[in-house]
């Protein structure tokens, strides 16, 4: 520790932050837990059904936790043969082929997308197969929204501990309100706070790091 270097609470400040690797522990918000339960139920119904639709669409804006939700749900159901794809990475014909492949193979296809399927492939020169739209419309959807400030607090607390940092209860609430509604924002904030200029006052440091988190989570 550097002698004489303390924060406003009188605690000694480390000369550098510890190395942080990997994502924070999975702590789903109530909205995420509800979506996870819904996705798990849909997967179970697809596998148990004899034929029929095998595609599920998880829709939500960037930072809403879609990838982590799908990953955690599938890890809890290892007996399910499921393929996860980003809808944005597929053209209409490729997606049509993947849907048919899942249907014939007896597995599930989980599509991750930022917008609902009715907005897909509108600007493509080649028309989408006629059956694709009807299949996507009939596919069940799990919809996620951007996290609330309250939903970011558990992740923020976890990331602060991993970075060797601490906020007062008042600061914690203020930072959660300042952060962009993005599940990656708490980690981006803590990384920025490590690099915050020491000449700044504490409140200025928090605001500076929150602004950096805004940029980092886009």
Short mmCIF file of N, CA and C in Angstrom, two decimals, residues 63-124:
data_model
loop_
_atom_site.label_atom_id
_atom_site.label_comp_id
_atom_site.label_asym_id
_atom_site.label_seq_id
_atom_site.Cartn_x
_atom_site.Cartn_y
_atom_site.Cartn_z
N UNK A 63 -27.33 -6.18 -24.19
CA UNK A 63 -27.13 -5.99 -22.77
C UNK A 63 -28.26 -6.49 -21.89
N UNK A 64 -29.26 -7.14 -22.48
CA UNK A 64 -30.39 -7.61 -21.69
C UNK A 64 -30.14 -9.00 -21.09
N UNK A 65 -29.00 -9.62 -21.43
CA UNK A 65 -28.65 -10.89 -20.81
C UNK A 65 -29.11 -12.12 -21.57
N UNK A 66 -29.35 -12.00 -22.88
CA UNK A 66 -29.88 -13.13 -23.66
C UNK A 66 -28.91 -14.31 -23.68
N UNK A 67 -27.66 -14.04 -24.02
CA UNK A 67 -26.68 -15.13 -24.17
C UNK A 67 -26.49 -15.88 -22.86
N UNK A 68 -26.35 -15.14 -21.78
CA UNK A 68 -26.14 -15.78 -20.48
C UNK A 68 -27.37 -16.57 -20.05
N UNK A 69 -28.55 -16.02 -20.32
CA UNK A 69 -29.79 -16.71 -19.99
C UNK A 69 -29.87 -18.05 -20.71
N UNK A 70 -29.58 -18.05 -22.01
CA UNK A 70 -29.63 -19.28 -22.80
C UNK A 70 -28.58 -20.27 -22.30
N UNK A 71 -27.37 -19.78 -22.07
CA UNK A 71 -26.28 -20.64 -21.62
C UNK A 71 -26.61 -21.32 -20.30
N UNK A 72 -27.11 -20.54 -19.33
CA UNK A 72 -27.41 -21.10 -18.02
C UNK A 72 -28.59 -22.07 -18.09
N UNK A 73 -29.59 -21.76 -18.91
CA UNK A 73 -30.75 -22.64 -19.02
C UNK A 73 -30.36 -23.98 -19.63
N UNK A 74 -29.56 -23.95 -20.68
CA UNK A 74 -29.14 -25.19 -21.32
C UNK A 74 -28.18 -25.99 -20.45
N UNK A 75 -27.37 -25.32 -19.65
CA UNK A 75 -26.44 -26.04 -18.78
C UNK A 75 -27.19 -26.81 -17.69
N UNK A 76 -28.37 -26.33 -17.34
CA UNK A 76 -29.20 -27.02 -16.34
C UNK A 76 -30.00 -28.16 -16.95
N UNK A 77 -30.02 -28.25 -18.29
CA UNK A 77 -30.77 -29.29 -18.97
C UNK A 77 -29.87 -29.97 -20.00
N UNK A 78 -28.87 -30.66 -19.50
CA UNK A 78 -27.88 -31.27 -20.39
C UNK A 78 -28.44 -32.39 -21.24
N UNK A 79 -29.63 -32.90 -20.89
CA UNK A 79 -30.23 -33.98 -21.66
C UNK A 79 -30.91 -33.47 -22.93
N UNK A 80 -31.00 -32.16 -23.08
CA UNK A 80 -31.67 -31.58 -24.24
C UNK A 80 -30.68 -31.29 -25.34
N UNK A 81 -30.96 -31.78 -26.53
CA UNK A 81 -30.13 -31.52 -27.70
C UNK A 81 -30.59 -30.20 -28.31
N UNK A 82 -29.85 -29.14 -28.06
CA UNK A 82 -30.26 -27.81 -28.52
C UNK A 82 -29.10 -27.09 -29.20
N UNK A 83 -29.42 -26.40 -30.26
CA UNK A 83 -28.46 -25.58 -30.99
C UNK A 83 -28.85 -24.12 -30.82
N UNK A 84 -27.89 -23.28 -30.45
CA UNK A 84 -28.15 -21.85 -30.29
C UNK A 84 -27.47 -21.08 -31.42
N UNK A 85 -28.22 -20.18 -32.06
CA UNK A 85 -27.68 -19.39 -33.16
C UNK A 85 -28.11 -17.94 -33.02
N UNK A 86 -27.27 -17.03 -33.51
CA UNK A 86 -27.62 -15.61 -33.57
C UNK A 86 -28.37 -15.36 -34.87
N UNK A 87 -29.58 -14.87 -34.76
CA UNK A 87 -30.39 -14.64 -35.96
C UNK A 87 -29.73 -13.63 -36.89
N UNK A 88 -29.02 -12.66 -36.33
CA UNK A 88 -28.37 -11.63 -37.15
C UNK A 88 -27.27 -12.21 -38.04
N UNK A 89 -26.76 -13.39 -37.70
CA UNK A 89 -25.67 -13.99 -38.46
C UNK A 89 -26.16 -14.85 -39.62
N UNK A 90 -27.47 -15.02 -39.76
CA UNK A 90 -28.02 -15.93 -40.76
C UNK A 90 -28.85 -15.18 -41.79
N UNK A 91 -28.68 -15.53 -43.06
CA UNK A 91 -29.62 -15.00 -44.05
C UNK A 91 -30.86 -15.89 -44.06
N UNK A 92 -31.87 -15.48 -44.81
CA UNK A 92 -33.16 -16.16 -44.76
C UNK A 92 -33.06 -17.64 -45.14
N UNK A 93 -32.33 -17.96 -46.19
CA UNK A 93 -32.23 -19.34 -46.64
C UNK A 93 -31.48 -20.20 -45.63
N UNK A 94 -30.42 -19.66 -45.06
CA UNK A 94 -29.67 -20.41 -44.05
C UNK A 94 -30.54 -20.71 -42.83
N UNK A 95 -31.29 -19.70 -42.39
CA UNK A 95 -32.16 -19.90 -41.23
C UNK A 95 -33.24 -20.93 -41.54
N UNK A 96 -33.80 -20.87 -42.73
CA UNK A 96 -34.83 -21.84 -43.12
C UNK A 96 -34.26 -23.25 -43.06
N UNK A 97 -33.03 -23.41 -43.53
CA UNK A 97 -32.38 -24.71 -43.49
C UNK A 97 -32.13 -25.19 -42.06
N UNK A 98 -31.74 -24.28 -41.17
CA UNK A 98 -31.49 -24.65 -39.78
C UNK A 98 -32.79 -25.08 -39.09
N UNK A 99 -33.88 -24.39 -39.39
CA UNK A 99 -35.18 -24.75 -38.80
C UNK A 99 -35.59 -26.14 -39.26
N UNK A 100 -35.44 -26.42 -40.54
CA UNK A 100 -35.79 -27.74 -41.07
C UNK A 100 -34.90 -28.83 -40.49
N UNK A 101 -33.62 -28.52 -40.32
CA UNK A 101 -32.69 -29.48 -39.77
C UNK A 101 -33.04 -29.84 -38.33
N UNK A 102 -33.39 -28.83 -37.55
CA UNK A 102 -33.77 -29.09 -36.16
C UNK A 102 -35.04 -29.93 -36.09
N UNK A 103 -36.00 -29.62 -36.97
CA UNK A 103 -37.26 -30.35 -36.98
C UNK A 103 -37.06 -31.83 -37.33
N UNK A 104 -36.18 -32.09 -38.31
CA UNK A 104 -35.95 -33.47 -38.73
C UNK A 104 -35.03 -34.23 -37.78
N UNK A 105 -34.20 -33.50 -37.04
CA UNK A 105 -33.25 -34.16 -36.14
C UNK A 105 -33.76 -34.40 -34.74
N UNK A 106 -34.92 -33.87 -34.41
CA UNK A 106 -35.50 -34.09 -33.09
C UNK A 106 -34.93 -33.22 -31.99
N UNK A 107 -34.15 -32.21 -32.36
CA UNK A 107 -33.59 -31.32 -31.35
C UNK A 107 -34.32 -29.98 -31.33
N UNK A 108 -33.78 -29.05 -30.55
CA UNK A 108 -34.37 -27.72 -30.44
C UNK A 108 -33.41 -26.69 -31.03
N UNK A 109 -33.96 -25.68 -31.65
CA UNK A 109 -33.20 -24.57 -32.19
C UNK A 109 -33.57 -23.32 -31.40
N UNK A 110 -32.59 -22.71 -30.73
CA UNK A 110 -32.81 -21.49 -29.95
C UNK A 110 -32.17 -20.34 -30.70
N UNK A 111 -32.98 -19.40 -31.15
CA UNK A 111 -32.49 -18.24 -31.89
C UNK A 111 -32.40 -17.03 -30.96
N UNK A 112 -31.27 -16.37 -30.97
CA UNK A 112 -31.05 -15.17 -30.17
C UNK A 112 -31.12 -13.96 -31.09
N UNK A 113 -31.94 -12.97 -30.74
CA UNK A 113 -32.13 -11.82 -31.62
C UNK A 113 -32.42 -10.57 -30.81
N UNK A 114 -32.08 -9.42 -31.39
CA UNK A 114 -32.35 -8.14 -30.73
C UNK A 114 -33.72 -7.59 -31.06
N UNK A 115 -34.30 -8.06 -32.15
CA UNK A 115 -35.63 -7.58 -32.57
C UNK A 115 -36.53 -8.78 -32.84
N UNK A 116 -37.85 -8.61 -32.75
CA UNK A 116 -38.76 -9.72 -33.01
C UNK A 116 -38.71 -10.15 -34.48
N UNK A 117 -39.10 -11.39 -34.77
CA UNK A 117 -38.92 -11.95 -36.12
C UNK A 117 -39.69 -11.22 -37.22
N UNK A 118 -40.74 -10.52 -36.88
CA UNK A 118 -41.50 -9.82 -37.93
C UNK A 118 -40.69 -8.70 -38.57
N UNK A 119 -39.59 -8.32 -37.94
CA UNK A 119 -38.73 -7.26 -38.52
C UNK A 119 -37.57 -7.84 -39.34
N UNK A 120 -37.43 -9.15 -39.39
CA UNK A 120 -36.28 -9.75 -40.06
C UNK A 120 -36.45 -9.80 -41.57
N UNK A 121 -35.35 -9.68 -42.27
CA UNK A 121 -35.23 -9.92 -43.71
C UNK A 121 -36.09 -8.99 -44.57
N UNK A 122 -36.43 -7.84 -44.07
CA UNK A 122 -37.24 -6.91 -44.86
C UNK A 122 -36.44 -6.24 -45.96
N UNK A 123 -35.15 -6.05 -45.71
CA UNK A 123 -34.32 -5.29 -46.65
C UNK A 123 -33.48 -6.18 -47.57
N UNK A 124 -33.64 -7.49 -47.47
CA UNK A 124 -32.86 -8.37 -48.32
C UNK A 124 -33.38 -8.38 -49.75
#
